[in-house]
Amino acid sequence: MKNGSELKERLVEQALAEGFVSCRVCRPWDVPLVPERLEVFLKAGYHGQMGWMAERTHWRGDPSVLWPEARSVIMLAESYTPGHDPTEILGHSELGAISVYAQNKDYHDLVKKRLKRLARWLIAEAGGEVKVFVDTAPVPEKALGQAAGLGWQGKHTNLVSQDWGNWAFIGSVFTTYELPVDEAEVDHCGSCRACLTACPTDAFPAPYQLDARRCISYLTIEHKGPVDEELRALLGNRIYGCDDCLAACPWNKFAVAASDLRYAAREELKAPALADLAMLDDTAFRAMFSGSPIKRIGRDRFVRNVLYAIGNSAAPSLLPVARTLTEDSDPTVADAARWAVGRLS
Ligand code: B12
Ligand code: SF4
Ligand code: SF4
C-alpha cells in the first residue's frame, strides 16, 4: 500500500486536472447531526411530494450505513458559474427564466463521467473498492461537503465556499481505502441574510432551513399537478428552477469560471419567448431538451410552468396562446391555461 499523504496529494492534483475546483476528504461517519436534522425536515413535511426523501432515511442520514465498508469519502465540487447575471431576465416578463444549471447539458452525466475517471485512477493507484454519487443516491452531499471542508452550508442550505462561491455541483467518491482527512469548514455567513430576503416565495422558515413546498425549484421541477394559486403568482417568469438565493450570495465575488463549456447557456435557452415554449408538443419538447435536465419533467409539467409565467406576464399579447391551451388533453395544463386567461383578461 502506498503512503496515504503522497497518494492524496496526487489524488487532489488528478481531481483538479479533471476540472473539479476542489477535492477534499472526510470519513463516512463525520456527519452526526444529519439524522436528527433530516427528521425535523421530514416531520415538518418540508419535502412535499418528494416521498422518496422519507424512504431509506437510514442511508440518507448516515453514509456509514449506506456502505459500511467505506473508510473515506472524497468530496468534489464542480463549478458552473454563469457568464451572465441570471437575475437580469426576471425583468422581461414575456421571456422564460431557466435556472443556470439547466441551460445546457445535464450535470449528472458530466460530473458522473469525471467521478468515474477519478475513481478508476484511484483503483489503479491504490486498489480497494469505490462507489461514485452525484445526486444519484440517498447521500447527504452538502453535509459531507462541509465535513470534508469543501465549504459550509449557508443560510440558503447550499454549500458555499470562500474560494468558489456557491455555483457548484457536489459529487462524491466513496472508497474502502483509508485516505488522510481534511478539516471541516466553519460557517462564514455571519450576520448576512441576503439569500433569505432574496427569496420570492419566503421559502425559509428559519436560516439554514428550507420548506421545499414553497421553493420555486421544487414547484417547477418536482411538484406534480396544479400549484397553489397563491404560489403561482409568486413564480414570476421562472419556468424551471430558481437561482435567486444563489445569485444573492456575496461570496460569489470569489466564484471561479465554470470548468466545462457544456454548462454555458445554449443560445436558445438564455431568453426563450414564452409564446414559443407554450406551443411545444411532446415531440418538439423532447427534441429541444434532449441531453438537458429539463427533459425529465416532460412536456406537460413544462408547459404548465410556462402558462403560469404567461399568467404573471401582464402581456395581453400572450392571451391568444393561453386560450389555445384551455382545452389541452392534460388537465393540469388546461387548468393553468384557464388561470392565465383569467389573469390576462
Ligand atoms: C432534495 C433536493 C432539493 C430539494 C430540496 C432542497 C433542500 N435544501 O433540501 C429542492 C427541489 C427544493 C432543491 C432545490 C435546489 N437544489 Co437540490 N438537491 C436536493 C438533494 C437531492 C437532497 C437534499 C437534501 O437531502 N435535503 C434534505 C435536507 C434535510 O437537507 P439539507 O438541506 O442539507 O438540510 C440541512 C440543513 O437544514 C441543515 N440544518 C438544519 N438546521 C441547521 C442549523 C444550522 C446552524 C446549520 C449549520 C445547518 C442546519 O441540516 C440539514 C441536514 O444536513 C441534493 C442532492 C443530495 N443527494 O444531497 C440536491 C442538491 C442539494 N441540490 C442542488 C442544487 C444546485 C439545487 C438548486 C440550486 C437548483 C436550482 N437552481 O433550482 C436549488 C436550491 C434551492 C435551495 N435553496 O436549497 C445541489 C447543491 C450544490 C451546493 N453547492 O450545495 C445538490 C447538492 C445536488 C448536487 N449534487 O450538486 N433540491
Ligand atoms: S431557489 Fe428560489 S424559491 Fe427556492 S429558496 Fe432559493 S430563492 Fe427561494
Ligand atoms: S447570502 Fe449570506 S447568509 Fe446566504 S449563504 Fe451567502 S453568506 Fe450566507
Tab-separated table of C-alpha atoms and ligand atoms in Angstrom:
chain	number	residue	atom	x	y	z
A	1	MET	CA	0.000	0.000	0.000
A	2	LYS	CA	1.335	3.443	-0.922
A	3	ASN	CA	1.914	6.244	1.523
A	4	GLY	CA	-1.509	7.851	2.153
A	5	SER	CA	-0.417	11.509	2.195
A	6	GLU	CA	1.518	11.244	-1.026
A	7	LEU	CA	-1.334	9.416	-2.687
A	8	LYS	CA	-3.802	12.041	-1.504
A	9	GLU	CA	-1.687	14.857	-2.895
A	10	ARG	CA	-1.685	13.178	-6.273
A	11	LEU	CA	-5.419	12.470	-5.992
A	12	VAL	CA	-6.107	16.178	-5.490
A	13	GLU	CA	-3.871	17.022	-8.482
A	14	GLN	CA	-5.727	14.459	-10.555
A	15	ALA	CA	-9.123	15.872	-9.486
A	16	LEU	CA	-8.118	19.433	-10.354
A	17	ALA	CA	-6.767	18.236	-13.711
A	18	GLU	CA	-10.189	16.642	-14.334
A	19	GLY	CA	-11.748	20.093	-13.877
A	20	PHE	CA	-13.055	19.938	-10.293
A	21	VAL	CA	-12.466	23.153	-8.344
A	22	SER	CA	-11.905	21.415	-5.044
A	23	CYS	CA	-11.286	17.913	-3.714
A	24	ARG	CA	-11.277	17.075	-0.006
A	25	VAL	CA	-11.753	14.037	2.180
A	26	CYS	CA	-13.807	13.054	5.230
A	27	ARG	CA	-14.963	9.857	6.895
A	28	PRO	CA	-18.470	8.489	6.174
A	29	TRP	CA	-19.378	8.872	9.859
A	30	ASP	CA	-18.378	12.553	10.049
A	31	VAL	CA	-21.965	13.901	9.772
A	32	PRO	CA	-23.541	13.025	13.165
A	33	LEU	CA	-26.119	15.878	13.111
A	34	VAL	CA	-27.781	14.815	9.878
A	35	PRO	CA	-30.217	12.097	11.136
A	36	GLU	CA	-31.828	14.473	13.623
A	37	ARG	CA	-31.970	17.397	11.159
A	38	LEU	CA	-33.370	15.198	8.437
A	39	GLU	CA	-36.061	14.038	10.841
A	40	VAL	CA	-37.009	17.647	11.649
A	41	PHE	CA	-37.248	18.378	7.894
A	42	LEU	CA	-39.423	15.339	7.211
A	43	LYS	CA	-41.642	15.723	10.279
A	44	ALA	CA	-42.441	19.282	9.230
A	45	GLY	CA	-43.444	17.911	5.814
A	46	TYR	CA	-40.992	20.241	4.053
A	47	HIS	CA	-40.319	17.577	1.404
A	48	GLY	CA	-43.869	17.906	-0.018
A	49	GLN	CA	-44.472	15.359	-2.782
A	50	MET	CA	-40.838	14.142	-2.737
A	51	GLY	CA	-41.880	10.949	-0.932
A	52	TRP	CA	-38.537	9.338	-1.837
A	53	MET	CA	-36.863	11.629	0.722
A	54	ALA	CA	-38.744	9.894	3.520
A	55	GLU	CA	-37.575	6.478	2.280
A	56	ARG	CA	-34.209	4.894	3.143
A	57	THR	CA	-33.617	7.631	5.739
A	58	HIS	CA	-31.106	5.341	7.499
A	59	TRP	CA	-28.906	5.801	4.395
A	60	ARG	CA	-29.633	9.492	3.736
A	61	GLY	CA	-28.990	10.220	7.402
A	62	ASP	CA	-25.831	8.167	7.811
A	63	PRO	CA	-23.443	7.390	4.929
A	64	SER	CA	-21.619	4.805	7.062
A	65	VAL	CA	-24.813	2.716	6.978
A	66	LEU	CA	-25.177	3.170	3.217
A	67	TRP	CA	-21.861	1.358	2.641
A	68	PRO	CA	-20.347	0.051	5.879
A	69	GLU	CA	-17.051	-0.984	4.236
A	70	ALA	CA	-16.262	2.562	3.079
A	71	ARG	CA	-13.425	4.239	5.004
A	72	SER	CA	-13.122	7.568	3.147
A	73	VAL	CA	-15.415	9.881	1.210
A	74	ILE	CA	-13.739	12.044	-1.412
A	75	MET	CA	-15.889	15.154	-1.878
A	76	LEU	CA	-15.646	17.158	-5.084
A	77	ALA	CA	-17.035	20.490	-6.246
A	78	GLU	CA	-17.582	21.328	-9.902
A	79	SER	CA	-18.147	24.976	-10.803
A	80	TYR	CA	-20.934	26.070	-13.161
A	81	THR	CA	-20.628	29.811	-12.538
A	82	PRO	CA	-22.740	31.670	-15.120
A	83	GLY	CA	-21.081	34.080	-17.523
A	84	HIS	CA	-24.071	36.440	-17.192
A	85	ASP	CA	-26.327	37.891	-14.470
A	86	PRO	CA	-29.053	35.233	-14.072
A	87	THR	CA	-31.492	37.681	-12.472
A	88	GLU	CA	-31.499	40.073	-15.442
A	89	ILE	CA	-34.134	38.046	-17.307
A	90	LEU	CA	-36.572	38.338	-14.394
A	91	GLY	CA	-37.376	41.853	-15.608
A	92	HIS	CA	-38.583	40.543	-19.009
A	93	SER	CA	-41.992	39.072	-18.333
A	94	GLU	CA	-42.612	37.740	-21.864
A	95	LEU	CA	-39.481	35.589	-21.679
A	96	GLY	CA	-38.954	32.431	-19.609
A	97	ALA	CA	-36.238	32.231	-16.932
A	98	ILE	CA	-34.497	28.853	-16.854
A	99	SER	CA	-32.168	28.171	-13.947
A	100	VAL	CA	-28.463	28.471	-14.759
A	101	TYR	CA	-27.761	24.821	-14.032
A	102	ALA	CA	-30.279	23.708	-16.655
A	103	GLN	CA	-29.352	25.936	-19.577
A	104	ASN	CA	-27.280	23.271	-21.300
A	105	LYS	CA	-26.175	19.661	-20.620
A	106	ASP	CA	-27.338	17.628	-17.644
A	107	TYR	CA	-24.710	17.933	-14.893
A	108	HIS	CA	-25.429	14.434	-13.614
A	109	ASP	CA	-23.940	12.985	-16.821
A	110	LEU	CA	-20.922	15.304	-16.962
A	111	VAL	CA	-19.961	15.083	-13.280
A	112	LYS	CA	-20.516	11.325	-13.144
A	113	LYS	CA	-18.100	10.712	-16.046
A	114	ARG	CA	-15.433	12.760	-14.287
A	115	LEU	CA	-16.059	10.975	-10.961
A	116	LYS	CA	-15.748	7.592	-12.653
A	117	ARG	CA	-12.434	8.521	-14.287
A	118	LEU	CA	-11.098	9.716	-10.936
A	119	ALA	CA	-12.322	6.529	-9.245
A	120	ARG	CA	-10.628	4.346	-11.890
A	121	TRP	CA	-7.394	6.273	-11.328
A	122	LEU	CA	-7.650	5.671	-7.579
A	123	ILE	CA	-8.222	1.940	-8.019
A	124	ALA	CA	-5.215	1.682	-10.340
A	125	GLU	CA	-3.039	3.507	-7.802
A	126	ALA	CA	-4.307	2.148	-4.502
A	127	GLY	CA	-6.661	-0.769	-5.116
A	128	GLY	CA	-9.754	-1.077	-2.952
A	129	GLU	CA	-13.357	-0.607	-3.991
A	130	VAL	CA	-15.223	2.573	-4.921
A	131	LYS	CA	-18.735	3.916	-5.486
A	132	VAL	CA	-19.479	7.284	-7.090
A	133	PHE	CA	-22.511	9.516	-6.465
A	134	VAL	CA	-23.812	12.813	-7.781
A	135	ASP	CA	-27.375	13.388	-6.670
A	136	THR	CA	-27.963	9.749	-7.615
A	137	ALA	CA	-28.406	8.102	-4.199
A	138	PRO	CA	-29.649	8.939	-0.692
A	139	VAL	CA	-26.388	10.626	0.311
A	140	PRO	CA	-26.293	13.876	2.375
A	141	GLU	CA	-23.938	15.537	-0.097
A	142	LYS	CA	-23.918	19.038	1.396
A	143	ALA	CA	-23.269	17.864	4.952
A	144	LEU	CA	-20.441	15.603	3.739
A	145	GLY	CA	-19.093	18.526	1.720
A	146	GLN	CA	-18.958	20.641	4.863
A	147	ALA	CA	-17.370	17.806	6.895
A	148	ALA	CA	-14.633	17.460	4.265
A	149	GLY	CA	-14.132	21.249	4.183
A	150	LEU	CA	-15.319	21.950	0.633
A	151	GLY	CA	-17.421	24.786	2.031
A	152	TRP	CA	-20.195	25.348	4.586
A	153	GLN	CA	-23.958	25.022	4.363
A	154	GLY	CA	-25.088	28.612	4.071
A	155	LYS	CA	-28.365	30.023	5.341
A	156	HIS	CA	-29.884	29.096	1.950
A	157	THR	CA	-28.824	25.490	2.825
A	158	ASN	CA	-26.453	25.122	-0.131
A	159	LEU	CA	-22.723	24.688	0.106
A	160	VAL	CA	-20.780	27.961	-0.156
A	161	SER	CA	-17.041	28.432	-0.329
A	162	GLN	CA	-14.717	31.340	0.237
A	163	ASP	CA	-12.774	30.109	-2.797
A	164	TRP	CA	-15.541	29.379	-5.325
A	165	GLY	CA	-18.801	30.963	-4.123
A	166	ASN	CA	-21.931	28.809	-4.410
A	167	TRP	CA	-22.288	27.993	-8.121
A	168	ALA	CA	-21.017	24.422	-7.851
A	169	PHE	CA	-22.330	20.878	-8.079
A	170	ILE	CA	-21.245	18.349	-5.493
A	171	GLY	CA	-20.070	14.808	-6.235
A	172	SER	CA	-18.527	12.084	-4.109
A	173	VAL	CA	-16.315	9.027	-4.423
A	174	PHE	CA	-16.717	6.566	-1.557
A	175	THR	CA	-13.753	4.234	-1.142
A	176	THR	CA	-12.631	1.399	1.108
A	177	TYR	CA	-9.149	2.967	1.024
A	178	GLU	CA	-8.258	4.966	4.151
A	179	LEU	CA	-7.065	8.386	2.979
A	180	PRO	CA	-5.943	11.182	5.327
A	181	VAL	CA	-8.870	13.501	6.089
A	182	ASP	CA	-9.240	17.293	5.825
A	183	GLU	CA	-10.620	19.732	8.354
A	184	ALA	CA	-14.329	20.548	8.290
A	185	GLU	CA	-15.305	24.078	7.201
A	186	VAL	CA	-16.942	26.530	9.611
A	187	ASP	CA	-19.840	28.887	8.929
A	188	HIS	CA	-18.901	32.230	7.355
A	189	CYS	CA	-22.442	33.624	6.871
A	190	GLY	CA	-22.149	35.915	9.873
A	191	SER	CA	-24.974	38.465	10.056
A	192	CYS	CA	-25.674	38.283	6.302
A	193	ARG	CA	-29.272	37.448	5.302
A	194	ALA	CA	-29.088	38.297	1.601
A	195	CYS	CA	-30.291	34.900	0.379
A	196	LEU	CA	-33.189	34.810	2.837
A	197	THR	CA	-34.522	38.214	1.808
A	198	ALA	CA	-33.977	37.485	-1.919
A	199	CYS	CA	-36.363	34.519	-1.886
A	200	PRO	CA	-39.530	35.440	-3.815
A	201	THR	CA	-41.722	32.879	-2.043
A	202	ASP	CA	-40.428	33.222	1.507
A	203	ALA	CA	-39.382	29.567	1.492
A	204	PHE	CA	-37.050	29.735	4.501
A	205	PRO	CA	-38.941	29.214	7.782
A	206	ALA	CA	-35.595	29.936	9.506
A	207	PRO	CA	-31.990	30.374	8.411
A	208	TYR	CA	-30.488	27.014	7.314
A	209	GLN	CA	-33.942	25.506	6.825
A	210	LEU	CA	-35.888	25.267	3.602
A	211	ASP	CA	-39.563	24.449	3.228
A	212	ALA	CA	-39.254	22.867	-0.199
A	213	ARG	CA	-43.024	23.134	-0.708
A	214	ARG	CA	-42.608	26.879	-1.194
A	215	CYS	CA	-39.352	26.726	-3.169
A	216	ILE	CA	-39.712	27.546	-6.873
A	217	SER	CA	-37.144	24.911	-7.705
A	218	TYR	CA	-39.427	22.293	-6.135
A	219	LEU	CA	-42.633	23.792	-7.542
A	220	THR	CA	-41.393	23.939	-11.142
A	221	ILE	CA	-39.393	20.678	-11.192
A	222	GLU	CA	-40.675	18.222	-8.593
A	223	HIS	CA	-44.289	19.185	-7.882
A	224	LYS	CA	-46.872	17.262	-9.894
A	225	GLY	CA	-50.333	18.626	-10.691
A	226	PRO	CA	-51.627	22.149	-10.114
A	227	VAL	CA	-49.617	24.544	-7.933
A	228	ASP	CA	-51.480	26.525	-5.241
A	229	GLU	CA	-52.805	29.742	-6.733
A	230	GLU	CA	-51.137	31.858	-4.042
A	231	LEU	CA	-47.751	30.440	-5.091
A	232	ARG	CA	-48.386	30.577	-8.864
A	233	ALA	CA	-48.493	34.328	-8.672
A	234	LEU	CA	-45.073	34.397	-6.989
A	235	LEU	CA	-43.333	32.317	-9.666
A	236	GLY	CA	-42.948	35.356	-11.951
A	237	ASN	CA	-41.405	34.144	-15.205
A	238	ARG	CA	-39.336	31.362	-13.594
A	239	ILE	CA	-40.234	28.264	-15.610
A	240	TYR	CA	-37.567	25.785	-14.486
A	241	GLY	CA	-35.702	26.063	-11.174
A	242	CYS	CA	-34.699	29.274	-9.440
A	243	ASP	CA	-31.384	30.984	-8.724
A	244	ASP	CA	-32.372	33.989	-6.621
A	245	CYS	CA	-30.883	32.840	-3.309
A	246	LEU	CA	-27.675	31.652	-5.012
A	247	ALA	CA	-27.291	34.873	-7.007
A	248	ALA	CA	-27.644	36.961	-3.820
A	249	CYS	CA	-24.651	35.423	-2.032
A	250	PRO	CA	-21.767	37.889	-1.615
A	251	TRP	CA	-19.214	35.070	-1.646
A	252	ASN	CA	-19.804	34.788	-5.393
A	253	LYS	CA	-17.287	37.578	-5.838
A	254	PHE	CA	-14.768	34.753	-5.480
A	255	ALA	CA	-16.571	32.455	-7.931
A	256	VAL	CA	-14.316	30.690	-10.400
A	257	ALA	CA	-15.228	30.133	-14.053
A	258	ALA	CA	-17.226	27.017	-14.950
A	259	SER	CA	-14.858	24.187	-15.720
A	260	ASP	CA	-16.827	22.742	-18.617
A	261	LEU	CA	-18.079	24.728	-21.602
A	262	ARG	CA	-21.036	22.378	-21.804
A	263	TYR	CA	-22.575	24.293	-18.853
A	264	ALA	CA	-22.523	27.575	-20.794
A	265	ALA	CA	-26.072	28.645	-21.689
A	266	ARG	CA	-27.392	27.380	-25.017
A	267	GLU	CA	-28.315	30.461	-27.047
A	268	GLU	CA	-31.980	29.426	-27.395
A	269	LEU	CA	-32.342	28.800	-23.633
A	270	LYS	CA	-30.920	32.146	-22.477
A	271	ALA	CA	-34.113	34.128	-23.070
A	272	PRO	CA	-36.760	31.929	-24.731
A	273	ALA	CA	-40.098	33.507	-25.668
A	274	LEU	CA	-42.960	32.138	-23.554
A	275	ALA	CA	-45.208	32.191	-26.645
A	276	ASP	CA	-42.929	29.673	-28.420
A	277	LEU	CA	-42.422	27.415	-25.414
A	278	ALA	CA	-46.163	27.150	-24.724
A	279	MET	CA	-46.730	25.654	-28.168
A	280	LEU	CA	-44.253	22.771	-27.775
A	281	ASP	CA	-45.873	19.382	-28.279
A	282	ASP	CA	-44.343	16.226	-26.868
A	283	THR	CA	-42.085	15.552	-29.876
A	284	ALA	CA	-40.840	19.127	-30.122
A	285	PHE	CA	-40.247	19.230	-26.348
A	286	ARG	CA	-38.151	16.055	-26.429
A	287	ALA	CA	-36.134	17.289	-29.389
A	288	MET	CA	-35.480	20.683	-27.781
A	289	PHE	CA	-34.415	19.243	-24.425
A	290	SER	CA	-32.519	16.124	-25.449
A	291	GLY	CA	-29.475	15.812	-23.103
A	292	SER	CA	-30.877	18.556	-20.849
A	293	PRO	CA	-32.073	18.057	-17.245
A	294	ILE	CA	-35.352	19.728	-18.288
A	295	LYS	CA	-36.330	16.655	-20.330
A	296	ARG	CA	-37.040	14.779	-17.087
A	297	ILE	CA	-40.140	16.838	-16.196
A	298	GLY	CA	-41.869	16.143	-19.516
A	299	ARG	CA	-43.863	18.410	-21.820
A	300	ASP	CA	-46.969	18.714	-19.636
A	301	ARG	CA	-45.261	19.986	-16.467
A	302	PHE	CA	-43.031	22.274	-18.520
A	303	VAL	CA	-45.951	23.828	-20.406
A	304	ARG	CA	-47.825	24.150	-17.080
A	305	ASN	CA	-44.908	26.270	-15.794
A	306	VAL	CA	-44.846	28.326	-18.992
A	307	LEU	CA	-48.568	29.040	-18.621
A	308	TYR	CA	-48.114	30.205	-15.026
A	309	ALA	CA	-45.435	32.589	-16.327
A	310	ILE	CA	-47.814	33.764	-19.059
A	311	GLY	CA	-50.440	34.373	-16.371
A	312	ASN	CA	-47.912	36.515	-14.498
A	313	SER	CA	-46.698	38.373	-17.604
A	314	ALA	CA	-49.331	41.133	-17.726
A	315	ALA	CA	-48.860	40.880	-21.509
A	316	PRO	CA	-52.221	40.805	-23.336
A	317	SER	CA	-50.352	39.744	-26.499
A	318	LEU	CA	-49.960	36.298	-24.853
A	319	LEU	CA	-53.702	35.867	-24.354
A	320	PRO	CA	-54.336	34.002	-27.665
A	321	VAL	CA	-51.603	31.457	-26.858
A	322	ALA	CA	-53.066	30.807	-23.412
A	323	ARG	CA	-56.556	30.452	-24.943
A	324	THR	CA	-55.433	27.723	-27.364
A	325	LEU	CA	-54.348	25.563	-24.412
A	326	THR	CA	-57.521	25.799	-22.317
A	327	GLU	CA	-58.751	22.560	-23.913
A	328	ASP	CA	-55.396	20.752	-23.640
A	329	SER	CA	-55.673	16.979	-23.093
A	330	ASP	CA	-53.624	17.302	-19.875
A	331	PRO	CA	-55.967	18.604	-17.144
A	332	THR	CA	-53.175	20.459	-15.299
A	333	VAL	CA	-52.112	22.254	-18.486
A	334	ALA	CA	-55.743	23.145	-19.247
A	335	ASP	CA	-56.200	24.446	-15.683
A	336	ALA	CA	-53.004	26.532	-15.951
A	337	ALA	CA	-54.190	27.931	-19.295
A	338	ARG	CA	-57.570	28.948	-17.854
A	339	TRP	CA	-55.805	30.587	-14.916
A	340	ALA	CA	-53.537	32.503	-17.314
A	341	VAL	CA	-56.506	33.621	-19.421
A	342	GLY	CA	-58.288	34.795	-16.278
A	343	ARG	CA	-55.251	36.825	-15.176
A	344	LEU	CA	-54.678	38.418	-18.584
A	345	SER	CA	-58.288	39.160	-19.471
B	1	B12	C1	-33.969	17.329	-2.381
B	1	B12	C2	-33.061	18.316	-3.077
B	1	B12	C3	-33.606	19.533	-3.453
B	1	B12	C4	-34.984	19.990	-2.983
B	1	B12	C5	-34.864	20.412	-1.503
B	1	B12	C6	-33.628	21.310	-1.238
B	1	B12	C7	-33.130	21.300	0.170
B	1	B12	N1	-32.451	22.371	0.540
B	1	B12	O1	-33.324	20.348	0.911
B	1	B12	C8	-35.301	21.143	-3.987
B	1	B12	C9	-36.079	20.574	-5.163
B	1	B12	C10	-36.072	22.328	-3.413
B	1	B12	C11	-33.882	21.510	-4.439
B	1	B12	C12	-33.569	22.744	-4.970
B	1	B12	C13	-32.292	23.113	-5.373
B	1	B12	N2	-31.226	22.299	-5.491
B	1	B12	CO1	-31.196	20.464	-4.820
B	1	B12	N3	-30.937	18.756	-4.057
B	1	B12	C14	-31.705	18.001	-3.335
B	1	B12	C15	-30.959	16.736	-2.897
B	1	B12	C16	-31.378	15.583	-3.816
B	1	B12	C17	-31.156	16.326	-1.437
B	1	B12	C18	-31.033	17.468	-0.408
B	1	B12	C19	-31.489	17.025	0.962
B	1	B12	O2	-31.107	15.971	1.438
B	1	B12	N4	-32.361	17.807	1.586
B	1	B12	C20	-32.882	17.446	2.894
B	1	B12	C21	-32.482	18.438	3.953
B	1	B12	C22	-32.837	17.861	5.340
B	1	B12	O3	-31.123	18.559	3.876
B	1	B12	P1	-30.352	19.915	3.841
B	1	B12	O4	-30.876	20.978	3.008
B	1	B12	O5	-28.950	19.514	3.640
B	1	B12	O6	-30.714	20.322	5.340
B	1	B12	C23	-29.778	20.575	6.204
B	1	B12	C24	-29.980	21.938	6.796
B	1	B12	O7	-31.355	22.141	7.016
B	1	B12	C25	-29.146	21.752	7.991
B	1	B12	N5	-29.572	22.497	9.135
B	1	B12	C26	-30.726	22.491	9.795
B	1	B12	N6	-30.674	23.323	10.808
B	1	B12	C27	-29.454	23.865	10.827
B	1	B12	C28	-28.880	24.793	11.669
B	1	B12	C29	-27.553	25.155	11.427
B	1	B12	C30	-26.940	26.157	12.340
B	1	B12	C31	-26.843	24.602	10.352
B	1	B12	C32	-25.439	24.987	10.068
B	1	B12	C33	-27.457	23.668	9.493
B	1	B12	C34	-28.749	23.332	9.759
B	1	B12	O8	-29.121	20.381	8.359
B	1	B12	C35	-29.816	19.633	7.394
B	1	B12	C36	-29.116	18.312	7.173
B	1	B12	O9	-27.742	18.458	6.800
B	1	B12	C37	-29.452	17.178	-3.131
B	1	B12	C38	-28.518	16.047	-3.556
B	1	B12	C39	-28.094	15.205	-2.371
B	1	B12	N7	-28.195	13.897	-2.514
B	1	B12	O10	-27.711	15.731	-1.346
B	1	B12	C40	-29.586	18.263	-4.222
B	1	B12	C41	-28.662	19.472	-4.118
B	1	B12	C42	-28.716	19.954	-2.699
B	1	B12	N8	-29.327	20.466	-4.966
B	1	B12	C43	-28.519	21.272	-5.566
B	1	B12	C44	-28.919	22.418	-6.314
B	1	B12	C45	-27.883	23.027	-7.239
B	1	B12	C46	-30.221	22.937	-6.173
B	1	B12	C47	-30.752	24.290	-6.707
B	1	B12	C48	-29.752	25.426	-6.634
B	1	B12	C49	-31.249	24.089	-8.168
B	1	B12	C50	-31.920	25.270	-8.782
B	1	B12	N9	-31.178	26.288	-9.216
B	1	B12	O11	-33.121	25.320	-8.906
B	1	B12	C51	-31.965	24.529	-5.758
B	1	B12	C52	-31.566	25.325	-4.498
B	1	B12	C53	-32.694	25.550	-3.539
B	1	B12	C54	-32.193	25.721	-2.098
B	1	B12	N10	-32.193	26.948	-1.595
B	1	B12	O12	-31.797	24.741	-1.456
B	1	B12	C55	-27.061	20.912	-5.297
B	1	B12	C56	-26.459	21.932	-4.329
B	1	B12	C57	-24.982	22.191	-4.572
B	1	B12	C58	-24.423	23.040	-3.474
B	1	B12	N11	-23.497	23.932	-3.824
B	1	B12	O13	-24.777	22.915	-2.339
B	1	B12	C59	-27.202	19.427	-4.709
B	1	B12	C60	-26.184	19.073	-3.639
B	1	B12	C61	-27.075	18.472	-5.905
B	1	B12	C62	-25.619	18.276	-6.350
B	1	B12	N12	-25.101	17.052	-6.274
B	1	B12	O14	-24.928	19.181	-6.745
B	1	B12	N13	-33.008	20.496	-4.223
B	2	SF4	S1	-34.330	28.574	-5.119
B	2	SF4	FE1	-35.623	30.447	-5.246
B	2	SF4	S2	-37.579	29.904	-4.291
B	2	SF4	FE2	-36.066	28.323	-3.708
B	2	SF4	S3	-35.261	29.013	-1.758
B	2	SF4	FE3	-33.881	29.851	-3.320
B	2	SF4	S4	-34.724	31.881	-3.798
B	2	SF4	FE4	-36.308	30.771	-2.685
B	3	SF4	S1	-26.201	35.049	1.049
B	3	SF4	FE1	-25.279	35.489	3.055
B	3	SF4	S2	-26.483	34.268	4.514
B	3	SF4	FE2	-26.890	33.452	2.463
B	3	SF4	S3	-25.440	31.776	2.187
B	3	SF4	FE3	-24.465	33.617	1.315
B	3	SF4	S4	-23.274	34.473	3.033
B	3	SF4	FE4	-24.713	33.015	3.933
